[in-house]
Structure formats: C-alpha cells, structure tokens
PDB file of C-alpha atoms and ligand atoms in Angstrom:
ATOM      1  CA  MET P   1      -5.601  25.416   7.481  1.00 85.00           C
ATOM      2  CA  VAL P   2      -3.524  22.840   5.638  1.00 91.00           C
ATOM      3  CA  THR P   3      -5.586  21.019   3.029  1.00 95.00           C
ATOM      4  CA  LYS P   4      -5.255  17.548   1.528  1.00 96.00           C
ATOM      5  CA  ARG P   5      -4.222  19.300  -1.675  1.00 95.00           C
ATOM      6  CA  ASP P   6      -1.375  21.188   0.086  1.00 96.00           C
ATOM      7  CA  ILE P   7       0.004  17.959   1.524  1.00 97.00           C
ATOM      8  CA  ARG P   8      -0.357  16.135  -1.804  1.00 96.00           C
ATOM      9  CA  ASP P   9       1.677  18.841  -3.565  1.00 96.00           C
ATOM     10  CA  GLU P  10       4.322  19.090  -0.854  1.00 97.00           C
ATOM     11  CA  VAL P  11       4.910  15.358  -0.371  1.00 98.00           C
ATOM     12  CA  SER P  12       4.797  14.533  -4.111  1.00 97.00           C
ATOM     13  CA  GLY P  13       7.524  17.126  -4.677  1.00 97.00           C
ATOM     14  CA  LYS P  14       9.717  15.691  -1.927  1.00 98.00           C
ATOM     15  CA  LEU P  15       9.245  12.141  -3.203  1.00 98.00           C
ATOM     16  CA  GLU P  16      10.238  13.185  -6.713  1.00 96.00           C
ATOM     17  CA  SER P  17      13.464  14.692  -5.458  1.00 97.00           C
ATOM     18  CA  MET P  18      14.412  11.599  -3.448  1.00 97.00           C
ATOM     19  CA  SER P  19      17.506   9.928  -4.910  1.00 97.00           C
ATOM     20  CA  ASP P  20      17.502   6.317  -6.134  1.00 97.00           C
ATOM     21  CA  GLU P  21      20.008   5.472  -3.385  1.00 97.00           C
ATOM     22  CA  GLU P  22      17.683   6.828  -0.702  1.00 98.00           C
ATOM     23  CA  TRP P  23      14.750   4.986  -2.262  1.00 98.00           C
ATOM     24  CA  ARG P  24      16.669   1.696  -2.321  1.00 98.00           C
ATOM     25  CA  GLY P  25      18.270   2.037   1.141  1.00 98.00           C
ATOM     26  CA  TRP P  26      15.129   3.186   2.923  1.00 98.00           C
ATOM     27  CA  SER P  27      12.958   0.555   1.190  1.00 98.00           C
ATOM     28  CA  LYS P  28      15.364  -2.104   2.505  1.00 98.00           C
ATOM     29  CA  GLU P  29      15.243  -0.743   6.057  1.00 98.00           C
ATOM     30  CA  ILE P  30      11.451  -0.580   6.011  1.00 98.00           C
ATOM     31  CA  ALA P  31      11.245  -4.140   4.644  1.00 98.00           C
ATOM     32  CA  LYS P  32      13.539  -5.385   7.424  1.00 98.00           C
ATOM     33  CA  HIS P  33      11.265  -3.941  10.123  1.00 98.00           C
ATOM     34  CA  LEU P  34       8.116  -5.273   8.482  1.00 98.00           C
ATOM     35  CA  ILE P  35       9.413  -8.787   7.846  1.00 98.00           C
ATOM     36  CA  SER P  36      10.711  -9.179  11.404  1.00 98.00           C
ATOM     37  CA  SER P  37       7.397  -8.042  12.939  1.00 98.00           C
ATOM     38  CA  SER P  38       4.975 -10.477  14.550  1.00 98.00           C
ATOM     39  CA  LEU P  39       2.160  -9.051  12.411  1.00 98.00           C
ATOM     40  CA  TRP P  40       3.968 -10.148   9.244  1.00 98.00           C
ATOM     41  CA  LYS P  41       5.101 -13.473  10.683  1.00 98.00           C
ATOM     42  CA  ARG P  42       1.651 -14.603  11.705  1.00 98.00           C
ATOM     43  CA  ALA P  43      -0.206 -13.417   8.590  1.00 98.00           C
ATOM     44  CA  GLU P  44      -0.815 -16.079   5.949  1.00 98.00           C
ATOM     45  CA  VAL P  45      -2.757 -13.960   3.473  1.00 98.00           C
ATOM     46  CA  LEU P  46      -1.243 -10.575   2.666  1.00 98.00           C
ATOM     47  CA  ALA P  47      -2.627  -7.793   0.487  1.00 98.00           C
ATOM     48  CA  LEU P  48      -0.002  -5.610  -1.151  1.00 98.00           C
ATOM     49  CA  THR P  49       0.130  -3.265  -4.084  1.00 98.00           C
ATOM     50  CA  ILE P  50       2.686  -3.350  -6.874  1.00 98.00           C
ATOM     51  CA  SER P  51       4.888  -0.337  -6.135  1.00 98.00           C
ATOM     52  CA  ARG P  52       5.497   2.331  -8.780  1.00 97.00           C
ATOM     53  CA  GLY P  53       8.049   5.130  -9.002  1.00 95.00           C
ATOM     54  CA  LYS P  54       9.046   6.505  -5.642  1.00 96.00           C
ATOM     55  CA  GLU P  55       6.750   4.294  -3.570  1.00 98.00           C
ATOM     56  CA  VAL P  56       8.350   2.001  -0.982  1.00 98.00           C
ATOM     57  CA  ASP P  57       9.423  -1.082  -2.946  1.00 98.00           C
ATOM     58  CA  THR P  58       6.972  -3.981  -2.617  1.00 98.00           C
ATOM     59  CA  TYR P  59       8.558  -6.399  -5.138  1.00 98.00           C
ATOM     60  CA  PHE P  60      11.048  -7.574  -2.512  1.00 98.00           C
ATOM     61  CA  LEU P  61       8.260  -7.962   0.054  1.00 98.00           C
ATOM     62  CA  ILE P  62       6.148 -10.031  -2.328  1.00 98.00           C
ATOM     63  CA  GLU P  63       9.078 -12.307  -3.154  1.00 98.00           C
ATOM     64  CA  THR P  64       9.820 -12.747   0.540  1.00 98.00           C
ATOM     65  CA  ALA P  65       6.185 -13.610   1.258  1.00 98.00           C
ATOM     66  CA  TRP P  66       6.182 -16.242  -1.531  1.00 98.00           C
ATOM     67  CA  LYS P  67       9.398 -17.794  -0.197  1.00 98.00           C
ATOM     68  CA  GLN P  68       7.810 -17.991   3.254  1.00 98.00           C
ATOM     69  CA  GLY P  69       4.772 -19.811   1.841  1.00 98.00           C
ATOM     70  CA  LYS P  70       2.351 -16.920   2.309  1.00 98.00           C
ATOM     71  CA  LYS P  71      -0.475 -16.059  -0.060  1.00 98.00           C
ATOM     72  CA  VAL P  72      -0.089 -12.681  -1.792  1.00 98.00           C
ATOM     73  CA  VAL P  73      -3.123 -10.836  -3.132  1.00 98.00           C
ATOM     74  CA  VAL P  74      -3.001  -7.644  -5.175  1.00 98.00           C
ATOM     75  CA  PRO P  75      -5.728  -5.242  -6.266  1.00 98.00           C
ATOM     76  CA  ARG P  76      -7.346  -4.608  -9.568  1.00 97.00           C
ATOM     77  CA  THR P  77      -9.025  -1.237  -9.729  1.00 96.00           C
ATOM     78  CA  ASN P  78     -12.395  -0.490 -11.269  1.00 94.00           C
ATOM     79  CA  PHE P  79     -12.351   3.215 -12.108  1.00 93.00           C
ATOM     80  CA  LYS P  80     -16.053   3.248 -13.018  1.00 93.00           C
ATOM     81  CA  ASN P  81     -17.393   2.361  -9.578  1.00 93.00           C
ATOM     82  CA  ARG P  82     -14.156   3.241  -7.740  1.00 93.00           C
ATOM     83  CA  GLU P  83     -13.897  -0.193  -6.179  1.00 95.00           C
ATOM     84  CA  MET P  84     -11.057  -2.683  -5.943  1.00 97.00           C
ATOM     85  CA  ALA P  85     -11.051  -6.473  -6.082  1.00 97.00           C
ATOM     86  CA  PHE P  86      -8.092  -8.576  -4.919  1.00 98.00           C
ATOM     87  CA  TYR P  87      -6.565 -11.500  -6.819  1.00 98.00           C
ATOM     88  CA  GLU P  88      -4.003 -14.056  -5.808  1.00 98.00           C
ATOM     89  CA  LEU P  89      -0.608 -13.479  -7.451  1.00 98.00           C
ATOM     90  CA  THR P  90       1.889 -16.341  -7.654  1.00 98.00           C
ATOM     91  CA  SER P  91       4.237 -14.842 -10.244  1.00 98.00           C
ATOM     92  CA  PHE P  92       5.034 -11.360 -11.539  1.00 98.00           C
ATOM     93  CA  ASP P  93       4.306 -12.764 -15.028  1.00 98.00           C
ATOM     94  CA  GLN P  94       0.608 -12.651 -14.134  1.00 98.00           C
ATOM     95  CA  LEU P  95       0.659  -8.834 -14.133  1.00 98.00           C
ATOM     96  CA  GLU P  96      -0.455  -6.654 -17.012  1.00 98.00           C
ATOM     97  CA  ASP P  97      -0.269  -2.905 -17.606  1.00 98.00           C
ATOM     98  CA  GLY P  98      -3.287  -0.983 -16.341  1.00 95.00           C
ATOM     99  CA  PRO P  99      -4.215   2.704 -16.344  1.00 93.00           C
ATOM    100  CA  TYR P 100      -2.135   5.269 -14.418  1.00 91.00           C
ATOM    101  CA  ASN P 101       1.013   3.209 -14.823  1.00 93.00           C
ATOM    102  CA  LEU P 102      -0.487   0.512 -12.595  1.00 96.00           C
ATOM    103  CA  LYS P 103       0.490  -3.138 -12.863  1.00 98.00           C
ATOM    104  CA  GLU P 104      -2.604  -5.227 -12.307  1.00 98.00           C
ATOM    105  CA  PRO P 105      -3.377  -8.951 -12.056  1.00 98.00           C
ATOM    106  CA  ASN P 106      -4.531 -10.474 -15.342  1.00 98.00           C
ATOM    107  CA  LEU P 107      -8.089 -11.720 -14.834  1.00 96.00           C
ATOM    108  CA  ARG P 108      -7.587 -14.846 -16.939  1.00 97.00           C
ATOM    109  CA  ARG P 109      -4.563 -15.922 -14.953  1.00 96.00           C
ATOM    110  CA  CYS P 110      -5.450 -15.027 -11.350  1.00 97.00           C
ATOM    111  CA  SER P 111      -8.326 -15.956  -9.078  1.00 97.00           C
ATOM    112  CA  ALA P 112     -10.261 -13.537  -6.936  1.00 98.00           C
ATOM    113  CA  ILE P 113     -10.135 -13.753  -3.166  1.00 97.00           C
ATOM    114  CA  ASP P 114     -12.774 -12.914  -0.568  1.00 97.00           C
ATOM    115  CA  PRO P 115     -11.536  -9.762   1.264  1.00 97.00           C
ATOM    116  CA  LYS P 116     -12.509 -11.403   4.575  1.00 97.00           C
ATOM    117  CA  LYS P 117      -9.660 -13.910   4.104  1.00 98.00           C
ATOM    118  CA  ILE P 118      -7.016 -11.165   4.097  1.00 98.00           C
ATOM    119  CA  GLU P 119      -5.110 -10.962   7.396  1.00 98.00           C
ATOM    120  CA  LEU P 120      -2.740  -8.078   6.762  1.00 98.00           C
ATOM    121  CA  VAL P 121      -3.093  -5.158   4.335  1.00 98.00           C
ATOM    122  CA  ILE P 122      -0.114  -3.071   3.353  1.00 98.00           C
ATOM    123  CA  VAL P 123      -1.953   0.165   2.595  1.00 98.00           C
ATOM    124  CA  PRO P 124      -0.362   2.515   0.086  1.00 98.00           C
ATOM    125  CA  GLY P 125      -0.586   6.258   0.433  1.00 98.00           C
ATOM    126  CA  LEU P 126       1.108   9.586  -0.003  1.00 98.00           C
ATOM    127  CA  ALA P 127       1.258  10.860   3.577  1.00 98.00           C
ATOM    128  CA  PHE P 128       0.479   9.740   7.107  1.00 98.00           C
ATOM    129  CA  ASP P 129       0.485  11.218  10.578  1.00 97.00           C
ATOM    130  CA  LYS P 130       1.329   9.624  13.914  1.00 96.00           C
ATOM    131  CA  ASN P 131      -2.341   9.148  14.770  1.00 96.00           C
ATOM    132  CA  GLY P 132      -2.750   6.829  11.777  1.00 98.00           C
ATOM    133  CA  SER P 133      -4.553   9.262   9.489  1.00 98.00           C
ATOM    134  CA  ARG P 134      -3.800   8.622   5.841  1.00 98.00           C
ATOM    135  CA  LEU P 135      -3.758  10.662   2.680  1.00 98.00           C
ATOM    136  CA  GLY P 136      -4.134   8.413  -0.347  1.00 97.00           C
ATOM    137  CA  PHE P 137      -4.054   9.125  -4.056  1.00 93.00           C
ATOM    138  CA  GLY P 138      -7.418  10.827  -4.111  1.00 92.00           C
ATOM    139  CA  GLY P 139      -9.825   8.165  -5.386  1.00 94.00           C
ATOM    140  CA  GLY P 140     -11.150   6.914  -2.059  1.00 96.00           C
ATOM    141  CA  PHE P 141     -10.382   3.320  -3.129  1.00 97.00           C
ATOM    142  CA  TYR P 142      -8.891   2.179   0.152  1.00 98.00           C
ATOM    143  CA  ASP P 143     -11.506   4.079   2.149  1.00 97.00           C
ATOM    144  CA  ARG P 144     -14.132   1.973   0.379  1.00 97.00           C
ATOM    145  CA  PHE P 145     -12.206  -1.284   0.622  1.00 97.00           C
ATOM    146  CA  LEU P 146     -10.825  -1.312   4.186  1.00 98.00           C
ATOM    147  CA  PRO P 147     -14.202  -1.557   5.961  1.00 97.00           C
ATOM    148  CA  GLN P 148     -14.755  -4.877   4.091  1.00 96.00           C
ATOM    149  CA  THR P 149     -11.953  -6.598   6.022  1.00 97.00           C
ATOM    150  CA  LYS P 150     -10.875  -7.059   9.616  1.00 96.00           C
ATOM    151  CA  ALA P 151      -7.230  -7.243   8.541  1.00 98.00           C
ATOM    152  CA  GLN P 152      -4.523  -5.267  10.304  1.00 98.00           C
ATOM    153  CA  ARG P 153      -3.539  -2.197   8.280  1.00 98.00           C
ATOM    154  CA  ILE P 154       0.103  -1.237   7.925  1.00 98.00           C
ATOM    155  CA  ALA P 155       1.493   1.679   5.928  1.00 98.00           C
ATOM    156  CA  LEU P 156       5.099   1.927   4.766  1.00 98.00           C
ATOM    157  CA  ALA P 157       6.483   5.460   4.622  1.00 98.00           C
ATOM    158  CA  PHE P 158       9.654   7.296   3.738  1.00 98.00           C
ATOM    159  CA  PRO P 159      10.598  10.089   6.190  1.00 98.00           C
ATOM    160  CA  CYS P 160       9.089  12.837   3.997  1.00 98.00           C
ATOM    161  CA  GLN P 161       5.730  11.028   4.025  1.00 98.00           C
ATOM    162  CA  ILE P 162       5.236  11.483   7.770  1.00 98.00           C
ATOM    163  CA  VAL P 163       3.567  14.851   8.323  1.00 97.00           C
ATOM    164  CA  PRO P 164       2.375  16.576  11.524  1.00 96.00           C
ATOM    165  CA  LEU P 165      -1.318  16.317  10.663  1.00 96.00           C
ATOM    166  CA  VAL P 166      -3.280  14.775   7.803  1.00 97.00           C
ATOM    167  CA  PRO P 167      -6.639  16.545   7.461  1.00 96.00           C
ATOM    168  CA  THR P 168      -9.370  13.913   7.370  1.00 95.00           C
ATOM    169  CA  GLU P 169     -13.004  13.586   6.447  1.00 96.00           C
ATOM    170  CA  PRO P 170     -15.502  11.176   8.027  1.00 97.00           C
ATOM    171  CA  HIS P 171     -15.007   8.539   5.280  1.00 97.00           C
ATOM    172  CA  ASP P 172     -11.211   8.345   5.764  1.00 97.00           C
ATOM    173  CA  CYS P 173     -10.001   5.059   7.267  1.00 98.00           C
ATOM    174  CA  LEU P 174      -7.252   4.946   9.869  1.00 98.00           C
ATOM    175  CA  ILE P 175      -4.072   2.876   9.636  1.00 98.00           C
ATOM    176  CA  ASP P 176      -3.110   0.647  12.591  1.00 98.00           C
ATOM    177  CA  HIS P 177       0.674   0.872  12.219  1.00 98.00           C
ATOM    178  CA  ILE P 178       3.146   2.931  10.228  1.00 98.00           C
ATOM    179  CA  ILE P 179       6.678   1.738   9.481  1.00 98.00           C
ATOM    180  CA  ASN P 180       9.390   4.179   8.452  1.00 98.00           C
ATOM    181  CA  PRO P 181      13.102   3.436   7.963  1.00 98.00           C
ATOM    182  CA  ASP P 182      13.681   3.681  11.751  1.00 98.00           C
ATOM    183  CA  GLY P 183      10.961   1.174  12.611  1.00 98.00           C
ATOM    184  CA  PHE P 184       7.344   1.214  13.780  1.00 97.00           C
ATOM    185  CA  LEU P 185       5.991   4.712  14.455  1.00 93.00           C
ATOM    186  CA  SER P 186       2.907   3.444  16.200  1.00 77.00           C
TER     187      SER P 186
HETATM  188  N1  LIG V 201     -16.639   4.906   1.657  1.00 95.86           N
HETATM  189  C1  LIG V 201     -16.889   5.837   0.717  1.00 95.86           C
HETATM  190  N2  LIG V 201     -18.096   5.918   0.131  1.00 95.86           N
HETATM  191  C2  LIG V 201     -18.333   6.831  -0.800  1.00 95.86           C
HETATM  192  N3  LIG V 201     -17.441   7.756  -1.232  1.00 95.86           N
HETATM  193  C3  LIG V 201     -16.237   7.729  -0.682  1.00 95.86           C
HETATM  194  C4  LIG V 201     -15.895   6.770   0.323  1.00 95.86           C
HETATM  195  N4  LIG V 201     -14.599   6.966   0.664  1.00 95.86           N
HETATM  196  C5  LIG V 201     -14.174   7.999  -0.083  1.00 95.86           C
HETATM  197  N5  LIG V 201     -15.149   8.471  -0.881  1.00 95.86           N
HETATM  198  C6  LIG V 201     -15.016   9.600  -1.822  1.00 95.86           C
HETATM  199  O1  LIG V 201     -13.848   9.424  -2.609  1.00 95.86           O
HETATM  200  C7  LIG V 201     -13.210  10.677  -2.843  1.00 95.86           C
HETATM  201  C8  LIG V 201     -11.762  10.632  -2.512  1.00 95.86           C
HETATM  202  O2  LIG V 201     -11.546  10.380  -1.142  1.00 95.86           O
HETATM  203  P1  LIG V 201     -10.165  10.767  -0.436  1.00 95.86           P
HETATM  204  O3  LIG V 201      -9.787  12.186  -0.729  1.00 95.86           O
HETATM  205  O4  LIG V 201     -10.243  10.350   1.010  1.00 95.86           O
HETATM  206  O5  LIG V 201      -9.147   9.814  -1.229  1.00 95.86           O
HETATM  207  P2  LIG V 201      -7.864   9.006  -0.753  1.00 95.86           P
HETATM  208  O6  LIG V 201      -8.056   8.419   0.597  1.00 95.86           O
HETATM  209  O7  LIG V 201      -6.729   9.923  -0.905  1.00 95.86           O
HETATM  210  O8  LIG V 201      -7.821   7.891  -1.883  1.00 95.86           O
HETATM  211  P3  LIG V 201      -7.322   6.359  -1.954  1.00 95.86           P
HETATM  212  O9  LIG V 201      -7.924   5.603  -0.799  1.00 95.86           O
HETATM  213  O10 LIG V 201      -7.846   5.871  -3.293  1.00 95.86           O
HETATM  214  O11 LIG V 201      -5.820   6.336  -1.928  1.00 95.86           O
HETATM  215  C9  LIG V 201     -13.958  11.689  -1.998  1.00 95.86           C
HETATM  216  O12 LIG V 201     -14.738  12.461  -2.876  1.00 95.86           O
HETATM  217  C10 LIG V 201     -14.828  10.895  -1.088  1.00 95.86           C
HETATM  218  O13 LIG V 201     -16.043  11.536  -0.790  1.00 95.86           O
HETATM  219 MG1  LIG V 202      -9.121   9.042   2.135  1.00 95.86          MG
END
C-alpha cells in the first residue's frame, strides 16, 4: 500500500528537480485558468498562502486580486495548537519572516478576519488526486481550518503533484477543484 510518506518523498523529489522555467511557465498557465474562472470572478474575499520554493506562485495571484478590488487574507500559523488565523494583507510589506521559511502577516500591521467571511480558499498542498483528496505538509493545519468555512476550496498543482491515489484518514478534508497547467481537473 502506498503511504502518505511515500507520496511525500516522491513528489518532493520531483518538485525539487523542476526547472525554474517550468515553475514560471506552469505557474502562469495555472494562474490564467484560475483568474478566468467564475469561482475567482465572483469571490470578493480570497484566502491564499504566500508561496515558497517550488510551490505554484501566488504573488502574481495576490497582486491580481488587489488590482481587481478583492480582499486578500493570508494565514498565520500557531505551531503550539496547530491552528491558523487569517489576516487581511494589503501590501507585501506587511509580511515578516516566520518559522519554516514562511512569510506571515505582521500582527501589528494586519487585522484578523472571521473565517466565515472567506469565499474562496486556495489550499496549498504537496499532492492531490482526481477525487479531491489532498496530501498537505503534515501538520493537519488545513484539515483543522477548512471545516470552519463554507468557502469553495481550490488547489493549484503542477503535473507531478497529481497522483493516482492519495491515501486519506477520516480527518482529511477534500478539495472541490484542482487546477493544473491544462485547466480544471475536476
Ligand atoms: N481536525 C483535526 N483534529 C485533530 N487532529 C487533526 C485534525 N486534522 C488533522 N489532525 C492531525 O494532524 C496530523 C497531520 O495530519 P495530516 O497528515 O492529514 O496532515 P496534512 O493534511 O498533510 O497537513 P496540512 O493540512 O497542515 O497541510 C495527524 O496526526 C492528524 O491526526
Ligand atoms: Mg490531511
């Protein structure tokens, strides 16, 4: 049986060997599909993460959302209770360096938002399957957070992040839609 650990190792390796050109080109394609979708167009409050390394680029998405007058909220992670809170971001200057190479909203410069106000969540993750199962980074943060909102859940994935089957446990939350460089998978 394939375990979460197997998929983590396999997909992390493939992501590391992705070239910068692939990262840039595929991020652009994925952004194009997301931004032209009705889900994006009708959402006024969007939750995104600040992308790191070989994650699909979210800086361009955040800038686009600002230009379109949308509200962007980003998480701050509490590693003690493994919970996240979301704060409104209006400028990248409001970010500070957090643990694990994370960029997080500065508490003195950003205000918290009620998760119920979020309409669309761009959910990060390592791997996904076509049924919407998700493998995250192993903390269970999104599995704890997603049940607090009714927002649509979209994941953005490079080709190597789509796997035949993500093994799941009862606490794992499903994703509504996955976008890869060719468009919506589901
Ligand atoms: N809703 C929850 N309540 C309590 N514990 C949870 C919950 N969701 C996940 N956990 C615990 O968190 C740990 C990590 O979960 P999992 O392997 O699903 O992480 P993940 O989905 O990869 O992480 P993330 O969502 O942070 O990207 C597991 O030990 C799991 O039992
Ligand atoms: Mg999980």
